[in-house]
Coordinates of C-alpha atoms in Angstrom, one line a residue:
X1 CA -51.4 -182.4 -41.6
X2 CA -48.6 -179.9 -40.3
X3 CA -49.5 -177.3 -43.0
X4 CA -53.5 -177.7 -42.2
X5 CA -52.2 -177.4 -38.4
X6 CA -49.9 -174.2 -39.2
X7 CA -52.7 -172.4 -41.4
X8 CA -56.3 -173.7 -39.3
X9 CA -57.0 -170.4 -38.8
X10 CA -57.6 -170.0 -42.6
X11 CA -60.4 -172.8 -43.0
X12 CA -60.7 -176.4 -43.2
X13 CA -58.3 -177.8 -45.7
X14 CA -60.5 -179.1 -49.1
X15 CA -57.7 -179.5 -51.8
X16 CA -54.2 -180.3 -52.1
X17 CA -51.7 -180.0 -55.4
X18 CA -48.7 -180.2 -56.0
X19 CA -46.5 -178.5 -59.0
X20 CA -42.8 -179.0 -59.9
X21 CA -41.7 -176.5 -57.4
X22 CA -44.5 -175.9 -54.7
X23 CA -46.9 -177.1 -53.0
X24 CA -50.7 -175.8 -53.1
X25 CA -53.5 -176.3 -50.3
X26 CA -57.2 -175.0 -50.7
X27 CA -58.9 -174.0 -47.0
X28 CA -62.6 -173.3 -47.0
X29 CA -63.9 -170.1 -44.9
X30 CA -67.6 -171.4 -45.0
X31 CA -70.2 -170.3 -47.0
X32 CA -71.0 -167.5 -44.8
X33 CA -67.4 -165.5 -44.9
X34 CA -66.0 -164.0 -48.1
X35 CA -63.7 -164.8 -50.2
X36 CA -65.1 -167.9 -49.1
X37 CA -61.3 -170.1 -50.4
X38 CA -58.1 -169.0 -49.7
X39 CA -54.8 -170.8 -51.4
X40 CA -51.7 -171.5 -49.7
X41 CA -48.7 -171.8 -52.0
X42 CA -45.1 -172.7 -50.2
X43 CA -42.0 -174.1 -51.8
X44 CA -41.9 -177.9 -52.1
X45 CA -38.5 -178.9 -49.8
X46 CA -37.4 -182.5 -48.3
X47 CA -35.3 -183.5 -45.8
X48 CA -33.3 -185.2 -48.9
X49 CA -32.6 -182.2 -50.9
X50 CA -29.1 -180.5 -50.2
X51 CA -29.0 -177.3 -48.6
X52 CA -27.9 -175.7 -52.1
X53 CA -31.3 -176.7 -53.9
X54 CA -33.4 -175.7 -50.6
X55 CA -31.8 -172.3 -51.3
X56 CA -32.9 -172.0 -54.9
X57 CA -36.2 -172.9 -54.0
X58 CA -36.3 -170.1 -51.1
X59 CA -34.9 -167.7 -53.3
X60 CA -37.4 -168.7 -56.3
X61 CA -40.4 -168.0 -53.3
X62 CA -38.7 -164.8 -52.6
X63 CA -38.4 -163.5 -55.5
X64 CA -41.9 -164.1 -56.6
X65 CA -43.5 -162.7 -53.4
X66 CA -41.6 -159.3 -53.9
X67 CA -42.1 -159.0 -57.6
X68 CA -46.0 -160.0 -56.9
X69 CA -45.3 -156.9 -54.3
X70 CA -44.5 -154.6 -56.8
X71 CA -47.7 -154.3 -59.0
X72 CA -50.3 -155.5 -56.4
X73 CA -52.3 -152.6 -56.2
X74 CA -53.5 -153.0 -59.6
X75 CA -56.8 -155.5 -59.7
X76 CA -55.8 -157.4 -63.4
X77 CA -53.1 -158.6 -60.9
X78 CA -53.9 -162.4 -58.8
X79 CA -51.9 -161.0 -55.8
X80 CA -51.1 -162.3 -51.9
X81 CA -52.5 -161.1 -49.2
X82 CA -50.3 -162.6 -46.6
X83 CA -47.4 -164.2 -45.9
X84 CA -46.9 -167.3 -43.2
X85 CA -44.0 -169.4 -42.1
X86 CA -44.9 -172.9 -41.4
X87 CA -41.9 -174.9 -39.9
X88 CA -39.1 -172.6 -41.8
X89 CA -41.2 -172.6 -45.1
X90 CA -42.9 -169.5 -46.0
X91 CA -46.8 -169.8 -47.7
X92 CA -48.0 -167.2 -49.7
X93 CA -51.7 -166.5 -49.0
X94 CA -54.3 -165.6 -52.0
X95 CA -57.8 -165.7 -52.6
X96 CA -58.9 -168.8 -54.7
X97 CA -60.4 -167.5 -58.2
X98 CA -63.0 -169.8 -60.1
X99 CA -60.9 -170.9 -62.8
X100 CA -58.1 -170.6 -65.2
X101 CA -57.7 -169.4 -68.5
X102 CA -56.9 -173.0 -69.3
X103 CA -60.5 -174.4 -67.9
X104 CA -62.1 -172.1 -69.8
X105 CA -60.4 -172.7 -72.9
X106 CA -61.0 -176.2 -72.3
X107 CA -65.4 -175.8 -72.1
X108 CA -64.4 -175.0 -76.4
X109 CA -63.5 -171.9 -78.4
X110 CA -64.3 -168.9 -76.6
X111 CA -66.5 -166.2 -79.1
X112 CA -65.1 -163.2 -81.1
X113 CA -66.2 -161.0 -77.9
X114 CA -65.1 -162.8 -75.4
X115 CA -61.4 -163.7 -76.6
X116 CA -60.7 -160.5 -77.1
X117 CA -62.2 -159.0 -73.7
X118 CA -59.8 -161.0 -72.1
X119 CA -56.8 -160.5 -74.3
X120 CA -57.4 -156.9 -73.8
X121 CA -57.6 -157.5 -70.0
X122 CA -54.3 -159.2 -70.2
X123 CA -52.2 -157.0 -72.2
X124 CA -53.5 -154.1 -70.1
X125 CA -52.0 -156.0 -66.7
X126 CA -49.3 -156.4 -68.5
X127 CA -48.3 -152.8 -69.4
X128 CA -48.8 -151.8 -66.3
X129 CA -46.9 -154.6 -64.7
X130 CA -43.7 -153.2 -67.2
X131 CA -45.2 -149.4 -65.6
X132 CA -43.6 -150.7 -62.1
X133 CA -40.3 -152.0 -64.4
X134 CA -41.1 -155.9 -64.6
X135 CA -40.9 -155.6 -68.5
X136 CA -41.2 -159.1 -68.8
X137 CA -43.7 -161.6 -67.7
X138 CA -41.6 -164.3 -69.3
X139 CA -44.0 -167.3 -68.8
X140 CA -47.1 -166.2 -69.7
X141 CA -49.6 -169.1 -70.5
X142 CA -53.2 -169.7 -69.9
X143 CA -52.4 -171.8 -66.3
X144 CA -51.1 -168.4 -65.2
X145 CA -53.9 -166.2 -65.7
X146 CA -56.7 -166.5 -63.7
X147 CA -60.4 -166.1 -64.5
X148 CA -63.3 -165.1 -62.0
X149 CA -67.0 -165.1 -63.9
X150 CA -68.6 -161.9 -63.2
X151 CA -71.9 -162.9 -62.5
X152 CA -71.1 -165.3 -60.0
X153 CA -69.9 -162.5 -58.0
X154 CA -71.6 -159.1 -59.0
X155 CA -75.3 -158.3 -59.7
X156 CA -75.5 -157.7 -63.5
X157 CA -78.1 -156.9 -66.0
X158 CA -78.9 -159.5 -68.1
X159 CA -77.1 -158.0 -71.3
X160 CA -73.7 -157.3 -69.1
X161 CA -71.5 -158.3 -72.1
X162 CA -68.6 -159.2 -70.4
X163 CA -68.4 -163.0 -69.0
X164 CA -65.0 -162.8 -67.2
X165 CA -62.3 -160.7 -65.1
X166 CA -58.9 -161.7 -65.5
X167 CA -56.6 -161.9 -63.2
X168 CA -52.7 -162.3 -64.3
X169 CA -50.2 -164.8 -61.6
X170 CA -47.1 -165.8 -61.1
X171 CA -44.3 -163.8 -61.2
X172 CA -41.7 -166.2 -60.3
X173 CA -39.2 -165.4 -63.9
X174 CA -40.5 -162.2 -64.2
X175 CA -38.0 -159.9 -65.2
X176 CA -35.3 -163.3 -64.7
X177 CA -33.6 -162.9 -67.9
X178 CA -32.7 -159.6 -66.4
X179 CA -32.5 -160.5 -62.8
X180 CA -30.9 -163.8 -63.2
X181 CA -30.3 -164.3 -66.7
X182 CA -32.5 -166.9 -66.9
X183 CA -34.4 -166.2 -70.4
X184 CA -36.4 -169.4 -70.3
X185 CA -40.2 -169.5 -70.1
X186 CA -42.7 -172.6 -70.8
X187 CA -41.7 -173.8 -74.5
X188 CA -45.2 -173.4 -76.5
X189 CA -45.5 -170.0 -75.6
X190 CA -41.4 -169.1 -75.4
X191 CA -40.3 -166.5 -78.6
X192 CA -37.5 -167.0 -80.6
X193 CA -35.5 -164.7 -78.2
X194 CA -35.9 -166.7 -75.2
X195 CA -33.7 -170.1 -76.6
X196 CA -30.7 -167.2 -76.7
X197 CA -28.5 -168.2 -73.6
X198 CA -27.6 -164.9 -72.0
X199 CA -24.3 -165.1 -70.9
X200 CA -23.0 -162.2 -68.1
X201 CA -20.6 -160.5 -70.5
X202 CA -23.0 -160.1 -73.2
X203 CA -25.9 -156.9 -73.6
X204 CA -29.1 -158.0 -72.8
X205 CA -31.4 -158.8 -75.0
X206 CA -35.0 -156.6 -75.4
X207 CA -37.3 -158.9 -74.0
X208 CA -40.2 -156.3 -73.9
X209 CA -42.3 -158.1 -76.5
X210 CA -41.9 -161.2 -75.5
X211 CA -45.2 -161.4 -73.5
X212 CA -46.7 -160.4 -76.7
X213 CA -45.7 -163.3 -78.7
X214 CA -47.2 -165.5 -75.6
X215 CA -50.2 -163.8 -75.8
X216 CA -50.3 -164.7 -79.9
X217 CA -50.4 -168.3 -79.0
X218 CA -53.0 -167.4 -76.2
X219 CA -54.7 -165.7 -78.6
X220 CA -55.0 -169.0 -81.3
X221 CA -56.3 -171.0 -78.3
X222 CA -58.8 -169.2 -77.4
X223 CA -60.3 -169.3 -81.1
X224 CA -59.8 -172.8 -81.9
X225 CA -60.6 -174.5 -78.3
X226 CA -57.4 -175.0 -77.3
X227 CA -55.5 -175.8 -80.1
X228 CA -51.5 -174.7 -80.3
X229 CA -50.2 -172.3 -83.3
X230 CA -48.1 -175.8 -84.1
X231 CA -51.6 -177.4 -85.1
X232 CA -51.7 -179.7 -82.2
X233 CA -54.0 -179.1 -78.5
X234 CA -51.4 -177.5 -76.5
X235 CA -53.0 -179.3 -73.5
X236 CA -52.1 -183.3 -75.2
X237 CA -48.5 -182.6 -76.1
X238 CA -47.5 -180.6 -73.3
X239 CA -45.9 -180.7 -70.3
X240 CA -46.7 -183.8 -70.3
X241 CA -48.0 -186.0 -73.8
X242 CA -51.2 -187.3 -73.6
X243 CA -51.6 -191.3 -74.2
X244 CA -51.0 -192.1 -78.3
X245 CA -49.2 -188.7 -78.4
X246 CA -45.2 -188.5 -79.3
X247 CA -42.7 -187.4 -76.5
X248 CA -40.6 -185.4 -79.1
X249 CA -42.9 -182.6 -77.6
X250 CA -40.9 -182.5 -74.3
X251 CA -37.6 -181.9 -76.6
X252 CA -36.8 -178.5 -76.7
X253 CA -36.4 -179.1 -81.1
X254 CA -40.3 -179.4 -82.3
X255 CA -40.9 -176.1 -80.7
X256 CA -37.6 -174.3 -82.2
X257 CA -38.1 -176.1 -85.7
X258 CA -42.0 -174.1 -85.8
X259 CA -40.1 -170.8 -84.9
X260 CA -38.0 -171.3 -87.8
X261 CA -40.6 -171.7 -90.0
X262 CA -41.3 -168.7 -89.0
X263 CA -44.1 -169.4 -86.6
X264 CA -47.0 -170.3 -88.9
X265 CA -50.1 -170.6 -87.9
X266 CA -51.9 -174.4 -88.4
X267 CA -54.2 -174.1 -91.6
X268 CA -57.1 -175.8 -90.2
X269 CA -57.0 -173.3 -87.0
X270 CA -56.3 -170.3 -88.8
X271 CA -59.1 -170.7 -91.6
X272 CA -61.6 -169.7 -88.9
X273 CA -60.2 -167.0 -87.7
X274 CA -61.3 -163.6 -89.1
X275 CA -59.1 -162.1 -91.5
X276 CA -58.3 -159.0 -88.8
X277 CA -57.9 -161.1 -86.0
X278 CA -55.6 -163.5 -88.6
X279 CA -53.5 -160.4 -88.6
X280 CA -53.3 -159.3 -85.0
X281 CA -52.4 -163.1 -84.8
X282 CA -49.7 -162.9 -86.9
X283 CA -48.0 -159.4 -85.8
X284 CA -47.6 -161.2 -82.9
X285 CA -46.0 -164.1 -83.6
X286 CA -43.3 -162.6 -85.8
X287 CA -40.1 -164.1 -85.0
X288 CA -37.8 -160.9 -85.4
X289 CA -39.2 -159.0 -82.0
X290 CA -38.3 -155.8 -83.5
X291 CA -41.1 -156.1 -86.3
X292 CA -43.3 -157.7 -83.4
X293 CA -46.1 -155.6 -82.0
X294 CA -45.5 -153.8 -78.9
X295 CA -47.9 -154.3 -75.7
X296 CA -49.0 -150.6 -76.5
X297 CA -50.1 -151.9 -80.1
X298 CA -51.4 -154.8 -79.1
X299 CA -54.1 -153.1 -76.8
X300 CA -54.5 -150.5 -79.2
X301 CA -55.3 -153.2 -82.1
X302 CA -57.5 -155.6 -79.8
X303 CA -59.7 -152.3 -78.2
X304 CA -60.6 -151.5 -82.3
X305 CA -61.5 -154.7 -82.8
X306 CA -63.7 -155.2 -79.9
X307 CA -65.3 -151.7 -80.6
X308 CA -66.1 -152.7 -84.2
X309 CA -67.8 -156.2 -83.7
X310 CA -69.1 -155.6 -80.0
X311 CA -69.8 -151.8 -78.9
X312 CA -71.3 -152.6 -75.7
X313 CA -68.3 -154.7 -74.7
X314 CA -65.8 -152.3 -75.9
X315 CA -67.6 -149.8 -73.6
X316 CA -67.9 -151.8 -70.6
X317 CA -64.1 -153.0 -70.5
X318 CA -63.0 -149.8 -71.0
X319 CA -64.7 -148.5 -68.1
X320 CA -63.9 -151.3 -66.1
X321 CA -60.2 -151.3 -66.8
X322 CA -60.2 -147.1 -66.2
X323 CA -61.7 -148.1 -62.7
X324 CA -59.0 -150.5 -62.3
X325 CA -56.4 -147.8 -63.1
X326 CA -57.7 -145.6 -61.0
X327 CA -58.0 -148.6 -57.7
X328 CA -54.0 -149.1 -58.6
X329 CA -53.4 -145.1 -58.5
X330 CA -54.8 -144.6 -54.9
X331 CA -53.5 -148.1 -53.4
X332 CA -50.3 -146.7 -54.9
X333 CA -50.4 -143.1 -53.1
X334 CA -52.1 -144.6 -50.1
X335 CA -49.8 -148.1 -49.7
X336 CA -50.5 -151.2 -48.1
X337 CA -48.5 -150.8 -45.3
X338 CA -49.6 -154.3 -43.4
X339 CA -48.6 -156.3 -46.6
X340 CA -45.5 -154.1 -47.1
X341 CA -44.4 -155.1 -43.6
X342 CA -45.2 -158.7 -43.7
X343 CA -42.8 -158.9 -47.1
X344 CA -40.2 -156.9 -45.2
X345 CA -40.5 -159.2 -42.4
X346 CA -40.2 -162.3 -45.1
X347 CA -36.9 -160.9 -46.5
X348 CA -35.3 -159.8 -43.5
X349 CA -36.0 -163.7 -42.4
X350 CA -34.3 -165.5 -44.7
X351 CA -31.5 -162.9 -46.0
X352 CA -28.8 -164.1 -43.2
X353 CA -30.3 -167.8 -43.4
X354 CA -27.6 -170.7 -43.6
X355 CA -29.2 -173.5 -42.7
X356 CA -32.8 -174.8 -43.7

């Protein structure tokens, strides 16, 4: 009620969420304004937790809001568009897309065309997210990137090829191997190199492919309706096992016992794959990240594959994504200097803070 209070100006409160470390509200504009839903996101804190654990949560909120910052010009990126403090707790302010990657994965396997059109879309975010120096997405998974279906919201001809925009989120471990040296990540989609406890004497690691090996398993999904590399639905085993369904899958073991093995793909999955995509599978999934394909590789291998079994798709995502480059380009040169301000104004808040 205090958060719908804090944040009226932004619509009458429809939906409220809750994940391990915030809290998410949905307001509604009315049908007549656009974007019609906005999301709130703010840290989940209680007058019970100590002061210490308030502060990690801030500083988890903080840190995602400026590395959001950094790359928000580009449109493959879900990014805020405001900042509010609501009793001491900060609320990041975005527009509410139609779905996840995990919905849509969920409706059944997604066609040759449209797995790849959004891989591509993915992997292009994510090059130019490690463009602007976060090299790592780190906990990539289909709950973090965001889908929008293009004719709901543009006037397309009836053969537009292309079903949805992408849109990647959540930036909180971004770059925290490197930051923090946190190399951790959601466990079905985690490479080898991310179980390697970093300690602060030692060299970092190169974590610049592990989005890639995320995006393998993404990948596998998307072909066999939601069904994990590992053989089993990703969605039933994890985070949380689905009725009938072991709990060995919230040990960290199952998950470093498949990598190795060297990350096979399920037989039953994999034999209806196409042998290229097979490959492009595979190449990304290989354990030693120095054999693994590079982000660069990744598009380049995905765009050839689109162009060879859908022209007309290759041709309209490439000139969407160019347009996209070109957005980020000028918001770069030009700024956003009311955002810029309102993240300054977040920092500056809570960088002498000792008490919450």
């Amino acid at each position: 009620r205090l958060v719908a209070l804090g944040l009226s100006k932004q619509g009458e409160l429809i939906g409220e969420m809750s994940s391990p470390h915030s809290s998410i509200f949905t307001f509604d504009h009315g049908k007549q304004t656009h974007p019609r839903y906005v999301v709130a996101k703010g840290i989940q804190v209680s007058t019970s937790m100590s002061v210490d654990d308030k502060w990690k949560y801030l500083c988890r909120a903080l840190y995602e809001v400026n590395n959001a910052h950094a790359v928000c010009h580009h449109p493959s990126i879900q990014r805020f568009f405001d900042v509010e403090i609501i009793y001491g707790v900060p609320f990041l302010l975005s527009r509410k897309r139609d779905a996840t990657l995990r919905d849509v994965i969920a409706e059944g396997s997604l066609s040759e065309t449209e797995a790849v059109s959004v891989a591509v879309q993915i992997v292009h975010a994510l090059r130019y997210c490690a463009s602007k120096q976060l090299v790592c997405h780190q906990d990539l998974k289909p709950e973090n990137i965001f889908v929008d279906f293009i004719a709901d919201h543009f006037s397309i001809p009836p053969d537009y090829p292309l079903r949805c925009r992408t849109f990647v989120t959540d930036f909180e471990l971004a770059n925290a191997y490197l930051v923090l040296r946190h190399p951790y990540g959601s466990r079905p989609y985690m490479a080898p190199e991310q179980y390697r406890r970093v300690a602060d004497d030692t060299a970092l690691p190169d974590f610049s492919r592990v989005d890639v090996f995320a995006l393998g398993v993404i990948l596998f999904e998307m072909f066999t309706g939601g069904v994990h590399p590992i053989g089993e639905h990703t969605s039933l085993i994890w985070p949380t096992p689905a009725e009938g369904k072991s709990r060995k899958w919230l040990r960290e073991d199952p998950w470093r016992q498949w990598l190795e093995r060297g990350a096979e793909l399920d037989p039953t999955g994999a034999s209806g794959l196409n042998s290229e995509i097979d490959r492009i599978i595979r190449d990304c999934l290989k354990p030693n990240a120095a054999v693994r394909l590079s982000k660069d590789e990744l598009e380049a291998r995905l765009n050839e594959r689109l162009k060879k079994v859908d022209r007309h798709a290759y041709e309209a995502l490439s000139l969407m994504l160019a347009d996209f480059d070109q957005i980020a380009r000028e918001g770069e040169e030009g700024g956003w200097p009311y955002y810029a301000e309102r993240v300054e104004r977040l920092n500056s808040a809570f960088s002498d803070r000792t008490e919450l």
